[in-house]
Amino acid sequence: MRLVIARCSVDYAGRLTAHLPSAPRLILVKADGSVSIHADDRAYKPLNWMSPPCTLKEGSGDDEGTWTVVNKGGEKLIITMEEILHDSSHELGVDPGLIKDGVEAHLQELLADRIETLGEGYTLIRREYPTAIGPVDILCRDADGGTVAVEIKRRGEIDGVEQLTRYLELLNRDPHLAPVKGVFAAQEIKPQARVLATDRGISCTVLDYDALRGIEDDKLRLF
């Protein structure tokens, strides 16, 4: 990973245009080819980014100080460096990946085996679908053939909705998958998380762990 802190301006040219005026920013260039621009706020979310596969070309001569990042769709991210304050590279190696809570991992496995729990006609594409920012718990298709990304939590809170939102932003850039809908699935979903998910067009599903495991409720039933 290469870390560059620089005073720079950033222009994006693609399906739309966007401009970031001159300011000190952190630029991350990862081994997978992705480039992201960060400010000293917004937590983990970049101001702008280019997902792999893409190429980075550093200008020379009259174009010295200009970085041009181009993806396979021809979209460009142009970074104009005014002053570089820090530039270092670090070998991080292969990441062992996120170790999920045991219940979450089992919920994922069970739901993948019983994907019709989400609705009649649902079919599984795969578990742990890889993206540049981490694996999506489950990627599947609904009865109409539309792509659906599922984020699974034991307890559904706002940060889980934010996580799924980031996955959806990325997945919807892939023309082979878009449009991609989101489902936030958990054993318990907090009211604030449900409100945020609904506002973002994400469906919520409460998972019954015992039902997924095929264990009948031992309470007396009238019917």
PDB file of C-alpha atoms in Angstrom:
ATOM      1  CA  MET A   1       0.000   0.000   0.000  1.00  0.00           C
ATOM      2  CA  ARG A   2       1.207   3.493  -0.861  1.00  0.00           C
ATOM      3  CA  LEU A   3       0.266   6.389   1.409  1.00  0.00           C
ATOM      4  CA  VAL A   4       0.553   9.915   0.032  1.00  0.00           C
ATOM      5  CA  ILE A   5      -0.400  13.052   1.938  1.00  0.00           C
ATOM      6  CA  ALA A   6      -0.505  16.007  -0.422  1.00  0.00           C
ATOM      7  CA  ARG A   7      -2.102  19.346  -1.084  1.00  0.00           C
ATOM      8  CA  CYS A   8      -4.020  18.561  -4.239  1.00  0.00           C
ATOM      9  CA  SER A   9      -7.160  19.096  -6.287  1.00  0.00           C
ATOM     10  CA  VAL A  10      -9.142  16.222  -7.762  1.00  0.00           C
ATOM     11  CA  ASP A  11     -11.334  16.005 -10.867  1.00  0.00           C
ATOM     12  CA  TYR A  12     -13.536  13.079 -11.822  1.00  0.00           C
ATOM     13  CA  ALA A  13     -14.685  12.651 -15.419  1.00  0.00           C
ATOM     14  CA  GLY A  14     -17.089   9.861 -16.316  1.00  0.00           C
ATOM     15  CA  ARG A  15     -20.846   9.436 -16.277  1.00  0.00           C
ATOM     16  CA  LEU A  16     -20.843  12.756 -14.420  1.00  0.00           C
ATOM     17  CA  THR A  17     -18.189  15.258 -13.372  1.00  0.00           C
ATOM     18  CA  ALA A  18     -17.037  16.259  -9.906  1.00  0.00           C
ATOM     19  CA  HIS A  19     -14.356  18.596  -8.586  1.00  0.00           C
ATOM     20  CA  LEU A  20     -12.558  18.731  -5.250  1.00  0.00           C
ATOM     21  CA  PRO A  21     -10.760  22.075  -4.791  1.00  0.00           C
ATOM     22  CA  SER A  22      -7.236  22.310  -3.442  1.00  0.00           C
ATOM     23  CA  ALA A  23      -6.768  21.010   0.106  1.00  0.00           C
ATOM     24  CA  PRO A  24      -4.497  18.644   2.065  1.00  0.00           C
ATOM     25  CA  ARG A  25      -5.666  15.062   1.563  1.00  0.00           C
ATOM     26  CA  LEU A  26      -4.628  11.445   2.050  1.00  0.00           C
ATOM     27  CA  ILE A  27      -4.315   9.341  -1.111  1.00  0.00           C
ATOM     28  CA  LEU A  28      -4.342   5.541  -0.747  1.00  0.00           C
ATOM     29  CA  VAL A  29      -3.003   3.411  -3.592  1.00  0.00           C
ATOM     30  CA  LYS A  30      -3.629  -0.256  -2.826  1.00  0.00           C
ATOM     31  CA  ALA A  31      -2.008  -3.356  -4.264  1.00  0.00           C
ATOM     32  CA  ASP A  32      -5.294  -4.305  -5.951  1.00  0.00           C
ATOM     33  CA  GLY A  33      -4.994  -1.141  -8.046  1.00  0.00           C
ATOM     34  CA  SER A  34      -7.673   0.898  -6.288  1.00  0.00           C
ATOM     35  CA  VAL A  35      -7.072   4.583  -5.564  1.00  0.00           C
ATOM     36  CA  SER A  36      -9.040   6.534  -2.963  1.00  0.00           C
ATOM     37  CA  ILE A  37      -8.936  10.143  -1.751  1.00  0.00           C
ATOM     38  CA  HIS A  38      -9.576  10.880   1.934  1.00  0.00           C
ATOM     39  CA  ALA A  39     -10.095  13.974   4.070  1.00  0.00           C
ATOM     40  CA  ASP A  40      -9.594  14.251   7.821  1.00  0.00           C
ATOM     41  CA  ASP A  41     -13.276  13.576   8.493  1.00  0.00           C
ATOM     42  CA  ARG A  42     -16.069  11.307   7.131  1.00  0.00           C
ATOM     43  CA  ALA A  43     -14.572   8.385   9.086  1.00  0.00           C
ATOM     44  CA  TYR A  44     -13.645   5.603   6.629  1.00  0.00           C
ATOM     45  CA  LYS A  45     -15.558   6.930   3.604  1.00  0.00           C
ATOM     46  CA  PRO A  46     -13.415   8.445   0.805  1.00  0.00           C
ATOM     47  CA  LEU A  47     -14.178  11.726  -0.928  1.00  0.00           C
ATOM     48  CA  ASN A  48     -13.635  10.033  -4.272  1.00  0.00           C
ATOM     49  CA  TRP A  49     -12.195   6.765  -5.469  1.00  0.00           C
ATOM     50  CA  MET A  50     -11.558   4.470  -8.414  1.00  0.00           C
ATOM     51  CA  SER A  51     -12.145   0.763  -7.999  1.00  0.00           C
ATOM     52  CA  PRO A  52     -10.011  -1.906  -9.695  1.00  0.00           C
ATOM     53  CA  PRO A  53      -9.232  -2.786 -12.357  1.00  0.00           C
ATOM     54  CA  CYS A  54      -7.708   0.587 -13.137  1.00  0.00           C
ATOM     55  CA  THR A  55      -4.337   2.073 -14.067  1.00  0.00           C
ATOM     56  CA  LEU A  56      -2.419   4.916 -12.468  1.00  0.00           C
ATOM     57  CA  LYS A  57      -0.105   7.077 -14.556  1.00  0.00           C
ATOM     58  CA  GLU A  58       2.096   9.710 -12.943  1.00  0.00           C
ATOM     59  CA  GLY A  59       2.819  12.606 -15.273  1.00  0.00           C
ATOM     60  CA  SER A  60       6.274  13.824 -16.280  1.00  0.00           C
ATOM     61  CA  GLY A  61       7.646  16.912 -17.966  1.00  0.00           C
ATOM     62  CA  ASP A  62       4.890  19.483 -18.420  1.00  0.00           C
ATOM     63  CA  ASP A  63       2.460  17.084 -16.732  1.00  0.00           C
ATOM     64  CA  GLU A  64       4.659  16.447 -13.691  1.00  0.00           C
ATOM     65  CA  GLY A  65       2.569  16.411 -10.565  1.00  0.00           C
ATOM     66  CA  THR A  66      -0.544  15.159 -12.359  1.00  0.00           C
ATOM     67  CA  TRP A  67      -1.801  11.653 -11.592  1.00  0.00           C
ATOM     68  CA  THR A  68      -4.347  10.137 -13.962  1.00  0.00           C
ATOM     69  CA  VAL A  69      -6.310   7.070 -12.880  1.00  0.00           C
ATOM     70  CA  VAL A  70      -8.357   5.348 -15.605  1.00  0.00           C
ATOM     71  CA  ASN A  71     -10.717   2.396 -15.174  1.00  0.00           C
ATOM     72  CA  LYS A  72     -11.859  -0.138 -17.775  1.00  0.00           C
ATOM     73  CA  GLY A  73     -14.908   2.006 -18.559  1.00  0.00           C
ATOM     74  CA  GLY A  74     -12.723   4.975 -19.508  1.00  0.00           C
ATOM     75  CA  GLU A  75     -13.671   7.018 -16.448  1.00  0.00           C
ATOM     76  CA  LYS A  76     -10.854   9.211 -15.153  1.00  0.00           C
ATOM     77  CA  LEU A  77      -9.759  10.471 -11.777  1.00  0.00           C
ATOM     78  CA  ILE A  78      -7.236  13.306 -12.234  1.00  0.00           C
ATOM     79  CA  ILE A  79      -5.228  14.309  -9.168  1.00  0.00           C
ATOM     80  CA  THR A  80      -3.231  17.525  -9.455  1.00  0.00           C
ATOM     81  CA  MET A  81      -0.465  17.610  -6.859  1.00  0.00           C
ATOM     82  CA  GLU A  82       0.615  20.997  -5.527  1.00  0.00           C
ATOM     83  CA  GLU A  83       2.761  19.839  -2.620  1.00  0.00           C
ATOM     84  CA  ILE A  84       3.593  16.330  -1.408  1.00  0.00           C
ATOM     85  CA  LEU A  85       3.940  16.216   2.383  1.00  0.00           C
ATOM     86  CA  HIS A  86       4.444  12.473   2.787  1.00  0.00           C
ATOM     87  CA  ASP A  87       4.979   9.520   0.447  1.00  0.00           C
ATOM     88  CA  SER A  88       5.607   5.996   1.717  1.00  0.00           C
ATOM     89  CA  SER A  89       4.928   2.415   0.649  1.00  0.00           C
ATOM     90  CA  HIS A  90       4.248  -0.563   2.900  1.00  0.00           C
ATOM     91  CA  GLU A  91       3.889  -4.285   2.176  1.00  0.00           C
ATOM     92  CA  LEU A  92       0.865  -5.519   4.117  1.00  0.00           C
ATOM     93  CA  GLY A  93       0.817  -9.068   2.769  1.00  0.00           C
ATOM     94  CA  VAL A  94      -2.254 -11.281   2.537  1.00  0.00           C
ATOM     95  CA  ASP A  95      -4.946 -10.314   5.008  1.00  0.00           C
ATOM     96  CA  PRO A  96      -6.389 -13.212   7.040  1.00  0.00           C
ATOM     97  CA  GLY A  97      -9.862 -11.709   6.627  1.00  0.00           C
ATOM     98  CA  LEU A  98     -12.579 -10.824   9.079  1.00  0.00           C
ATOM     99  CA  ILE A  99     -13.348 -13.491  11.640  1.00  0.00           C
ATOM    100  CA  LYS A 100     -17.086 -13.310  12.125  1.00  0.00           C
ATOM    101  CA  ASP A 101     -19.016 -13.889  15.276  1.00  0.00           C
ATOM    102  CA  GLY A 102     -19.859 -17.589  15.420  1.00  0.00           C
ATOM    103  CA  VAL A 103     -23.595 -16.989  15.283  1.00  0.00           C
ATOM    104  CA  GLU A 104     -23.253 -14.577  12.326  1.00  0.00           C
ATOM    105  CA  ALA A 105     -21.135 -17.082  10.424  1.00  0.00           C
ATOM    106  CA  HIS A 106     -23.673 -19.834  11.071  1.00  0.00           C
ATOM    107  CA  LEU A 107     -26.568 -17.544  10.103  1.00  0.00           C
ATOM    108  CA  GLN A 108     -24.823 -16.855   6.809  1.00  0.00           C
ATOM    109  CA  GLU A 109     -24.337 -20.576   6.150  1.00  0.00           C
ATOM    110  CA  LEU A 110     -27.933 -21.422   7.064  1.00  0.00           C
ATOM    111  CA  LEU A 111     -29.455 -18.588   5.036  1.00  0.00           C
ATOM    112  CA  ALA A 112     -27.371 -19.528   1.997  1.00  0.00           C
ATOM    113  CA  ASP A 113     -28.749 -23.074   2.265  1.00  0.00           C
ATOM    114  CA  ARG A 114     -32.292 -21.745   2.711  1.00  0.00           C
ATOM    115  CA  ILE A 115     -32.121 -18.669   0.507  1.00  0.00           C
ATOM    116  CA  GLU A 116     -35.846 -18.966  -0.230  1.00  0.00           C
ATOM    117  CA  THR A 117     -36.323 -17.565   3.299  1.00  0.00           C
ATOM    118  CA  LEU A 118     -35.863 -14.138   1.674  1.00  0.00           C
ATOM    119  CA  GLY A 119     -38.670 -14.800  -0.782  1.00  0.00           C
ATOM    120  CA  GLU A 120     -40.066 -17.306  -3.231  1.00  0.00           C
ATOM    121  CA  GLY A 121     -37.887 -17.724  -6.293  1.00  0.00           C
ATOM    122  CA  TYR A 122     -34.638 -16.486  -4.694  1.00  0.00           C
ATOM    123  CA  THR A 123     -31.478 -18.285  -5.840  1.00  0.00           C
ATOM    124  CA  LEU A 124     -27.950 -18.145  -4.458  1.00  0.00           C
ATOM    125  CA  ILE A 125     -25.070 -16.713  -6.503  1.00  0.00           C
ATOM    126  CA  ARG A 126     -22.440 -17.210  -3.812  1.00  0.00           C
ATOM    127  CA  ARG A 127     -21.463 -16.572  -0.200  1.00  0.00           C
ATOM    128  CA  GLU A 128     -18.662 -14.128   0.661  1.00  0.00           C
ATOM    129  CA  TYR A 129     -18.861 -12.411  -2.736  1.00  0.00           C
ATOM    130  CA  PRO A 130     -15.543 -10.522  -3.065  1.00  0.00           C
ATOM    131  CA  THR A 131     -15.337  -6.754  -3.551  1.00  0.00           C
ATOM    132  CA  ALA A 132     -12.491  -4.256  -3.261  1.00  0.00           C
ATOM    133  CA  ILE A 133     -13.704  -3.258   0.218  1.00  0.00           C
ATOM    134  CA  GLY A 134     -14.459  -6.693   1.598  1.00  0.00           C
ATOM    135  CA  PRO A 135     -16.759  -9.646   0.959  1.00  0.00           C
ATOM    136  CA  VAL A 136     -20.533  -9.318   0.747  1.00  0.00           C
ATOM    137  CA  ASP A 137     -22.104 -11.940   3.018  1.00  0.00           C
ATOM    138  CA  ILE A 138     -24.468 -13.301   0.360  1.00  0.00           C
ATOM    139  CA  LEU A 139     -25.101 -12.356  -3.253  1.00  0.00           C
ATOM    140  CA  CYS A 140     -28.263 -13.818  -4.755  1.00  0.00           C
ATOM    141  CA  ARG A 141     -31.007 -13.241  -7.326  1.00  0.00           C
ATOM    142  CA  ASP A 142     -34.677 -12.606  -6.686  1.00  0.00           C
ATOM    143  CA  ALA A 143     -37.583 -14.157  -8.563  1.00  0.00           C
ATOM    144  CA  ASP A 144     -37.284 -11.516 -11.303  1.00  0.00           C
ATOM    145  CA  GLY A 145     -33.571 -12.230 -11.821  1.00  0.00           C
ATOM    146  CA  GLY A 146     -32.430  -9.042 -10.094  1.00  0.00           C
ATOM    147  CA  THR A 147     -29.217  -9.038  -8.061  1.00  0.00           C
ATOM    148  CA  VAL A 148     -29.560  -8.806  -4.286  1.00  0.00           C
ATOM    149  CA  ALA A 149     -26.762  -8.188  -1.754  1.00  0.00           C
ATOM    150  CA  VAL A 150     -27.426  -9.452   1.772  1.00  0.00           C
ATOM    151  CA  GLU A 151     -25.618  -8.239   4.891  1.00  0.00           C
ATOM    152  CA  ILE A 152     -26.108 -10.516   7.912  1.00  0.00           C
ATOM    153  CA  LYS A 153     -25.767  -9.487  11.551  1.00  0.00           C
ATOM    154  CA  ARG A 154     -26.703 -11.058  14.846  1.00  0.00           C
ATOM    155  CA  ARG A 155     -27.856  -7.639  16.040  1.00  0.00           C
ATOM    156  CA  GLY A 156     -28.720  -5.176  13.279  1.00  0.00           C
ATOM    157  CA  GLU A 157     -27.532  -1.663  14.028  1.00  0.00           C
ATOM    158  CA  ILE A 158     -26.797   1.498  12.031  1.00  0.00           C
ATOM    159  CA  ASP A 159     -23.174   0.537  11.281  1.00  0.00           C
ATOM    160  CA  GLY A 160     -24.402  -2.619   9.544  1.00  0.00           C
ATOM    161  CA  VAL A 161     -26.666  -0.551   7.292  1.00  0.00           C
ATOM    162  CA  GLU A 162     -23.736   1.752   6.507  1.00  0.00           C
ATOM    163  CA  GLN A 163     -21.618  -1.279   5.631  1.00  0.00           C
ATOM    164  CA  LEU A 164     -24.245  -2.620   3.239  1.00  0.00           C
ATOM    165  CA  THR A 165     -24.642   0.849   1.699  1.00  0.00           C
ATOM    166  CA  ARG A 166     -20.941   0.896   0.821  1.00  0.00           C
ATOM    167  CA  TYR A 167     -21.193  -2.546  -0.780  1.00  0.00           C
ATOM    168  CA  LEU A 168     -24.214  -1.460  -2.828  1.00  0.00           C
ATOM    169  CA  GLU A 169     -22.442   1.679  -4.062  1.00  0.00           C
ATOM    170  CA  LEU A 170     -19.592  -0.491  -5.312  1.00  0.00           C
ATOM    171  CA  LEU A 171     -21.653  -3.361  -6.731  1.00  0.00           C
ATOM    172  CA  ASN A 172     -23.909  -1.004  -8.665  1.00  0.00           C
ATOM    173  CA  ARG A 173     -20.888   0.169 -10.634  1.00  0.00           C
ATOM    174  CA  ASP A 174     -20.632  -3.292 -12.197  1.00  0.00           C
ATOM    175  CA  PRO A 175     -22.875  -3.384 -15.304  1.00  0.00           C
ATOM    176  CA  HIS A 176     -23.068  -7.188 -15.065  1.00  0.00           C
ATOM    177  CA  LEU A 177     -24.712  -6.934 -11.629  1.00  0.00           C
ATOM    178  CA  ALA A 178     -26.553  -3.598 -11.596  1.00  0.00           C
ATOM    179  CA  PRO A 179     -29.081  -2.752 -10.464  1.00  0.00           C
ATOM    180  CA  VAL A 180     -28.313  -4.341  -7.093  1.00  0.00           C
ATOM    181  CA  LYS A 181     -30.836  -4.207  -4.244  1.00  0.00           C
ATOM    182  CA  GLY A 182     -29.941  -4.619  -0.584  1.00  0.00           C
ATOM    183  CA  VAL A 183     -31.339  -6.778   2.212  1.00  0.00           C
ATOM    184  CA  PHE A 184     -30.282  -6.191   5.820  1.00  0.00           C
ATOM    185  CA  ALA A 185     -30.866  -9.448   7.721  1.00  0.00           C
ATOM    186  CA  ALA A 186     -30.439  -9.967  11.454  1.00  0.00           C
ATOM    187  CA  GLN A 187     -31.912 -11.761  14.433  1.00  0.00           C
ATOM    188  CA  GLU A 188     -32.789  -8.366  15.874  1.00  0.00           C
ATOM    189  CA  ILE A 189     -32.923  -5.041  14.019  1.00  0.00           C
ATOM    190  CA  LYS A 190     -32.752  -1.823  16.012  1.00  0.00           C
ATOM    191  CA  PRO A 191     -35.442   0.772  15.180  1.00  0.00           C
ATOM    192  CA  GLN A 192     -32.865   3.375  14.112  1.00  0.00           C
ATOM    193  CA  ALA A 193     -31.225   0.873  11.763  1.00  0.00           C
ATOM    194  CA  ARG A 194     -34.584  -0.019  10.240  1.00  0.00           C
ATOM    195  CA  VAL A 195     -35.411   3.663   9.643  1.00  0.00           C
ATOM    196  CA  LEU A 196     -32.022   4.283   7.982  1.00  0.00           C
ATOM    197  CA  ALA A 197     -32.315   1.140   5.842  1.00  0.00           C
ATOM    198  CA  THR A 198     -35.819   2.068   4.692  1.00  0.00           C
ATOM    199  CA  ASP A 199     -34.654   5.596   3.833  1.00  0.00           C
ATOM    200  CA  ARG A 200     -31.931   4.094   1.624  1.00  0.00           C
ATOM    201  CA  GLY A 201     -34.226   1.625  -0.117  1.00  0.00           C
ATOM    202  CA  ILE A 202     -32.800  -1.373   1.745  1.00  0.00           C
ATOM    203  CA  SER A 203     -35.166  -4.139   2.851  1.00  0.00           C
ATOM    204  CA  CYS A 204     -35.004  -5.543   6.379  1.00  0.00           C
ATOM    205  CA  THR A 205     -35.487  -9.213   7.290  1.00  0.00           C
ATOM    206  CA  VAL A 206     -35.573 -10.607  10.821  1.00  0.00           C
ATOM    207  CA  LEU A 207     -33.981 -14.067  10.944  1.00  0.00           C
ATOM    208  CA  ASP A 208     -35.233 -16.839  13.209  1.00  0.00           C
ATOM    209  CA  TYR A 209     -32.098 -18.798  14.070  1.00  0.00           C
ATOM    210  CA  ASP A 210     -33.969 -21.876  15.290  1.00  0.00           C
ATOM    211  CA  ALA A 211     -36.280 -21.935  12.276  1.00  0.00           C
ATOM    212  CA  LEU A 212     -33.293 -21.765   9.920  1.00  0.00           C
ATOM    213  CA  ARG A 213     -31.785 -24.713  11.804  1.00  0.00           C
ATOM    214  CA  GLY A 214     -35.053 -26.638  11.419  1.00  0.00           C
ATOM    215  CA  ILE A 215     -35.810 -26.653  15.144  1.00  0.00           C
ATOM    216  CA  GLU A 216     -39.508 -26.474  15.950  1.00  0.00           C
ATOM    217  CA  ASP A 217     -40.768 -24.092  18.631  1.00  0.00           C
ATOM    218  CA  ASP A 218     -41.539 -26.226  21.686  1.00  0.00           C
ATOM    219  CA  LYS A 219     -44.247 -23.814  22.918  1.00  0.00           C
ATOM    220  CA  LEU A 220     -47.800 -25.095  22.819  1.00  0.00           C
ATOM    221  CA  ARG A 221     -49.679 -23.965  19.719  1.00  0.00           C
ATOM    222  CA  LEU A 222     -53.432 -23.768  19.057  1.00  0.00           C
ATOM    223  CA  PHE A 223     -52.854 -24.244  15.299  1.00  0.00           C
TER     224      PHE A 223
END
